[in-house]
Amino acid sequence: MFEFLCRKLGWEPKTGESHLDAMLRDEVLTALAVFGHDLTLKEANRRFRAFLDDRNTPLLHPNIRKAAYVAVMREVSTSNRFGYESLLRVYRETDSSQERTRVLSSLTSSPDPNIIVEALNFLLSSEVRTLDAALGLGVSREGRETAWTWMKDNWEHISKTWGSGNLITHFVNSIVSPFASFEKAKEIEEFFASRTNSKIARTLKQSIERVHINANWVQRVHNEEHLGETVIKFIVRDGEIKCVIL
């Protein structure tokens, strides 16, 4: 489905296209990058390298930079730090708050736990405005457990720095909500049993409820005997995808 949409939308903005198509392009390319789509990763890296040489290159329109940055970070590891170091350079050299936002929201997309920790620590550094730190909390699927451990280890600092405002709720919601097991929900409840305050109480409750919802969904999927027999047909009509489940 995403490949079809990518072929339809392409990497380049089209004359007369709707604002929704422009937004959808970035979402589709980002999804393909997260899924490890080889062609998307290669094309994103090609365009990103051109961008590093020339910040005004037409190959990397601002509307698709987030997707390219995520794709670049998906290939970053302890032994291959090029993308991470390059994005930090972009962050440090730009005067654009939008560009910094794109970089911060992409830095934790690597599957490597060591890079995840390094990126999360960067959010707490003096290089990142206190108000912007929450922008980088959307970690990769592979980094969820790493981010949870990191938050527990740094909770005293996080609580002291952001505890007087509403931004602390972003730490809780972003790192807790993606989990999907009853065991993890219990672990989270136990950790916050003596650390809950009025600022995070509601968000914590909602986040734990989300973990339970996710866990129930996973359980239902595992118990579905005929899931493998479910046939999904994607029918293309007038350039749109119609999904029919039989």
Short mmCIF file of C-alpha atoms in Angstrom, two decimals:
data_model
loop_
_atom_site.label_atom_id
_atom_site.label_comp_id
_atom_site.label_asym_id
_atom_site.label_seq_id
_atom_site.Cartn_x
_atom_site.Cartn_y
_atom_site.Cartn_z
CA MET A 1 0.00 0.00 0.00
CA PHE A 2 2.76 2.45 0.94
CA GLU A 3 4.79 1.55 -2.12
CA PHE A 4 1.82 2.38 -4.34
CA LEU A 5 1.32 5.71 -2.61
CA CYS A 6 5.03 6.46 -2.91
CA ARG A 7 4.95 5.82 -6.65
CA LYS A 8 1.92 8.08 -6.94
CA LEU A 9 3.31 10.93 -4.83
CA GLY A 10 7.02 10.63 -5.62
CA TRP A 11 9.74 12.59 -3.87
CA GLU A 12 9.20 15.90 -5.66
CA PRO A 13 6.35 18.36 -5.01
CA LYS A 14 3.95 18.59 -7.94
CA THR A 15 2.49 21.74 -9.40
CA GLY A 16 -1.08 22.23 -8.26
CA GLU A 17 -1.08 19.40 -5.74
CA SER A 18 -3.14 19.79 -2.59
CA HIS A 19 -1.66 20.60 0.79
CA LEU A 20 -2.85 17.19 1.99
CA ASP A 21 -0.84 15.42 -0.72
CA ALA A 22 2.24 17.37 0.32
CA MET A 23 1.73 16.28 3.92
CA LEU A 24 0.96 12.70 2.91
CA ARG A 25 4.22 12.44 0.95
CA ASP A 26 6.29 13.00 4.08
CA GLU A 27 4.16 10.56 6.10
CA VAL A 28 4.41 7.82 3.48
CA LEU A 29 8.15 8.21 3.00
CA THR A 30 8.69 8.24 6.75
CA ALA A 31 6.65 5.05 7.14
CA LEU A 32 8.62 3.31 4.41
CA ALA A 33 11.86 4.39 6.07
CA VAL A 34 10.71 2.99 9.43
CA PHE A 35 9.72 -0.27 7.72
CA GLY A 36 13.23 -0.51 6.25
CA HIS A 37 12.16 -0.16 2.62
CA ASP A 38 15.47 -0.49 0.80
CA LEU A 39 14.74 1.82 -2.14
CA THR A 40 13.46 4.54 0.17
CA LEU A 41 16.52 4.32 2.41
CA LYS A 42 18.88 4.53 -0.56
CA GLU A 43 17.08 7.45 -2.18
CA ALA A 44 16.84 9.32 1.11
CA ASN A 45 20.56 8.93 1.73
CA ARG A 46 21.36 10.11 -1.80
CA ARG A 47 19.29 13.24 -1.34
CA PHE A 48 20.60 13.83 2.17
CA ARG A 49 24.23 13.75 0.99
CA ALA A 50 23.36 16.28 -1.70
CA PHE A 51 21.77 18.43 1.01
CA LEU A 52 24.93 18.28 3.11
CA ASP A 53 26.89 19.66 0.15
CA ASP A 54 24.31 22.30 -0.70
CA ARG A 55 21.64 23.35 1.81
CA ASN A 56 19.61 24.86 -1.04
CA THR A 57 19.53 21.77 -3.23
CA PRO A 58 16.10 21.09 -4.77
CA LEU A 59 16.65 17.38 -4.09
CA LEU A 60 15.56 17.71 -0.47
CA HIS A 61 12.48 19.90 -0.21
CA PRO A 62 11.67 20.97 3.39
CA ASN A 63 8.42 18.99 3.25
CA ILE A 64 10.31 15.68 2.95
CA ARG A 65 13.34 16.38 5.13
CA LYS A 66 11.84 14.71 8.19
CA ALA A 67 11.38 11.50 6.17
CA ALA A 68 14.95 11.72 4.87
CA TYR A 69 16.34 12.34 8.34
CA VAL A 70 14.48 9.32 9.75
CA ALA A 71 15.75 7.18 6.87
CA VAL A 72 19.30 8.31 7.51
CA MET A 73 19.01 7.52 11.22
CA ARG A 74 17.60 4.06 10.51
CA GLU A 75 21.03 3.13 9.16
CA VAL A 76 23.00 4.70 12.01
CA SER A 77 24.75 2.38 14.44
CA THR A 78 27.68 2.46 16.85
CA SER A 79 29.96 1.47 13.96
CA ASN A 80 28.30 3.80 11.42
CA ARG A 81 27.77 7.23 12.96
CA PHE A 82 27.81 9.26 9.74
CA GLY A 83 24.09 10.08 9.68
CA TYR A 84 23.94 10.95 13.35
CA GLU A 85 26.99 13.22 13.27
CA SER A 86 25.75 14.84 10.06
CA LEU A 87 22.34 15.62 11.53
CA LEU A 88 23.98 17.13 14.60
CA ARG A 89 25.98 19.34 12.24
CA VAL A 90 22.78 20.43 10.49
CA TYR A 91 21.24 21.20 13.89
CA ARG A 92 24.22 23.26 15.01
CA GLU A 93 24.59 25.19 11.76
CA THR A 94 20.97 26.14 11.06
CA ASP A 95 19.20 29.25 12.29
CA SER A 96 15.79 27.78 11.51
CA SER A 97 13.68 26.56 14.43
CA GLN A 98 11.75 24.33 12.01
CA GLU A 99 14.97 22.67 10.89
CA ARG A 100 16.03 22.07 14.48
CA THR A 101 12.62 20.54 15.17
CA ARG A 102 13.03 18.15 12.23
CA VAL A 103 16.44 17.07 13.44
CA LEU A 104 15.42 16.62 17.08
CA SER A 105 12.35 14.59 16.13
CA SER A 106 14.52 12.25 14.03
CA LEU A 107 17.60 11.66 16.19
CA THR A 108 16.06 8.80 18.19
CA SER A 109 14.99 6.83 15.10
CA SER A 110 18.06 4.58 15.10
CA PRO A 111 17.57 0.90 16.02
CA ASP A 112 20.90 0.93 17.93
CA PRO A 113 20.33 1.28 21.71
CA ASN A 114 23.69 3.01 22.21
CA ILE A 115 22.74 5.70 19.69
CA ILE A 116 19.32 6.04 21.31
CA VAL A 117 20.92 6.76 24.69
CA GLU A 118 23.33 9.23 23.13
CA ALA A 119 20.51 11.04 21.34
CA LEU A 120 18.35 11.16 24.47
CA ASN A 121 21.28 12.53 26.48
CA PHE A 122 21.72 15.19 23.81
CA LEU A 123 18.16 16.34 24.52
CA LEU A 124 19.21 17.08 28.10
CA SER A 125 22.32 18.98 27.05
CA SER A 126 22.78 22.75 26.98
CA GLU A 127 22.59 22.64 23.17
CA VAL A 128 18.86 21.97 23.28
CA ARG A 129 16.38 24.49 24.64
CA THR A 130 14.46 23.19 27.62
CA LEU A 131 11.20 23.75 25.75
CA ASP A 132 12.44 21.69 22.77
CA ALA A 133 13.69 18.58 24.58
CA ALA A 134 10.33 16.82 24.35
CA LEU A 135 10.51 16.95 20.54
CA GLY A 136 12.99 14.08 20.47
CA LEU A 137 11.12 11.57 22.61
CA GLY A 138 9.50 9.63 19.76
CA VAL A 139 12.03 6.80 19.82
CA SER A 140 12.21 3.89 17.40
CA ARG A 141 10.34 0.66 18.11
CA GLU A 142 13.65 -1.01 18.91
CA GLY A 143 14.51 1.75 21.38
CA ARG A 144 11.42 1.67 23.59
CA GLU A 145 12.98 -0.37 26.38
CA THR A 146 16.17 1.69 26.20
CA ALA A 147 14.18 4.92 26.47
CA TRP A 148 12.23 3.59 29.46
CA THR A 149 15.45 2.65 31.28
CA TRP A 150 16.92 6.05 30.39
CA MET A 151 13.90 7.89 31.76
CA LYS A 152 14.03 5.95 35.02
CA ASP A 153 17.74 6.64 35.39
CA ASN A 154 17.23 10.36 34.72
CA TRP A 155 13.86 10.83 36.37
CA GLU A 156 15.18 12.99 39.21
CA HIS A 157 16.77 15.41 36.74
CA ILE A 158 13.75 15.34 34.40
CA SER A 159 11.34 15.93 37.27
CA LYS A 160 13.44 18.80 38.64
CA THR A 161 13.87 20.46 35.23
CA TRP A 162 10.40 20.03 33.73
CA GLY A 163 8.27 19.22 36.79
CA SER A 164 6.93 22.72 37.27
CA GLY A 165 5.24 22.82 33.85
CA ASN A 166 3.24 20.62 31.53
CA LEU A 167 6.19 19.48 29.42
CA ILE A 168 6.98 16.69 31.85
CA THR A 169 3.81 14.95 30.68
CA HIS A 170 5.42 14.56 27.24
CA PHE A 171 8.19 12.46 28.77
CA VAL A 172 5.66 10.16 30.39
CA ASN A 173 3.27 9.89 27.46
CA SER A 174 5.90 9.51 24.72
CA ILE A 175 7.96 6.86 26.49
CA VAL A 176 5.24 4.91 28.34
CA SER A 177 2.31 4.77 25.89
CA PRO A 178 3.93 2.69 23.09
CA PHE A 179 4.37 -0.40 25.29
CA ALA A 180 2.00 -3.32 24.80
CA SER A 181 2.20 -5.81 27.67
CA PHE A 182 0.45 -6.17 31.00
CA GLU A 183 3.78 -6.92 32.64
CA LYS A 184 5.18 -3.60 31.47
CA ALA A 185 2.08 -1.75 32.67
CA LYS A 186 2.61 -3.23 36.14
CA GLU A 187 6.30 -2.29 36.07
CA ILE A 188 5.41 1.29 35.14
CA GLU A 189 2.82 1.51 37.91
CA GLU A 190 5.35 0.24 40.45
CA PHE A 191 8.00 2.75 39.36
CA PHE A 192 5.66 5.72 39.61
CA ALA A 193 3.93 4.55 42.80
CA SER A 194 6.13 6.84 44.87
CA ARG A 195 6.89 9.39 42.14
CA THR A 196 3.47 10.55 40.95
CA ASN A 197 2.48 14.17 41.39
CA SER A 198 -0.48 16.26 40.33
CA LYS A 199 1.28 17.37 37.12
CA ILE A 200 1.60 13.86 35.68
CA ALA A 201 -1.18 11.93 37.45
CA ARG A 202 -3.74 12.24 34.67
CA THR A 203 -1.22 11.66 31.86
CA LEU A 204 0.26 8.67 33.68
CA LYS A 205 -3.19 7.12 34.13
CA GLN A 206 -4.03 7.63 30.45
CA SER A 207 -0.64 6.27 29.35
CA ILE A 208 -1.03 3.13 31.42
CA GLU A 209 -4.54 2.68 30.04
CA ARG A 210 -3.04 2.91 26.55
CA VAL A 211 -0.52 0.20 27.43
CA HIS A 212 -3.43 -2.03 28.54
CA ILE A 213 -5.31 -1.29 25.31
CA ASN A 214 -2.22 -2.17 23.29
CA ALA A 215 -1.70 -5.36 25.29
CA ASN A 216 -5.31 -6.44 24.78
CA TRP A 217 -5.01 -5.80 21.05
CA VAL A 218 -1.84 -7.91 20.85
CA GLN A 219 -3.54 -10.67 22.80
CA ARG A 220 -6.54 -10.68 20.45
CA VAL A 221 -4.24 -10.87 17.44
CA HIS A 222 -2.40 -13.84 18.95
CA ASN A 223 -5.69 -15.60 19.65
CA GLU A 224 -7.10 -15.05 16.16
CA GLU A 225 -7.07 -18.52 14.62
CA HIS A 226 -7.92 -17.43 11.09
CA LEU A 227 -5.78 -14.34 10.85
CA GLY A 228 -3.50 -16.02 8.32
CA GLU A 229 -6.48 -16.72 6.10
CA THR A 230 -7.59 -13.12 6.04
CA VAL A 231 -7.24 -11.75 2.54
CA ILE A 232 -6.74 -8.07 2.01
CA LYS A 233 -7.19 -6.73 -1.49
CA PHE A 234 -6.12 -3.25 -2.42
CA ILE A 235 -8.16 -2.02 -5.34
CA VAL A 236 -7.01 1.08 -7.12
CA ARG A 237 -9.74 3.25 -8.56
CA ASP A 238 -9.23 6.74 -9.90
CA GLY A 239 -5.84 6.95 -8.21
CA GLU A 240 -7.23 6.00 -4.78
CA ILE A 241 -6.76 2.82 -2.78
CA LYS A 242 -9.85 0.97 -1.68
CA CYS A 243 -9.18 -1.65 1.01
CA VAL A 244 -11.47 -4.65 0.99
CA ILE A 245 -11.13 -7.29 3.71
CA LEU A 246 -12.57 -10.65 2.76
#
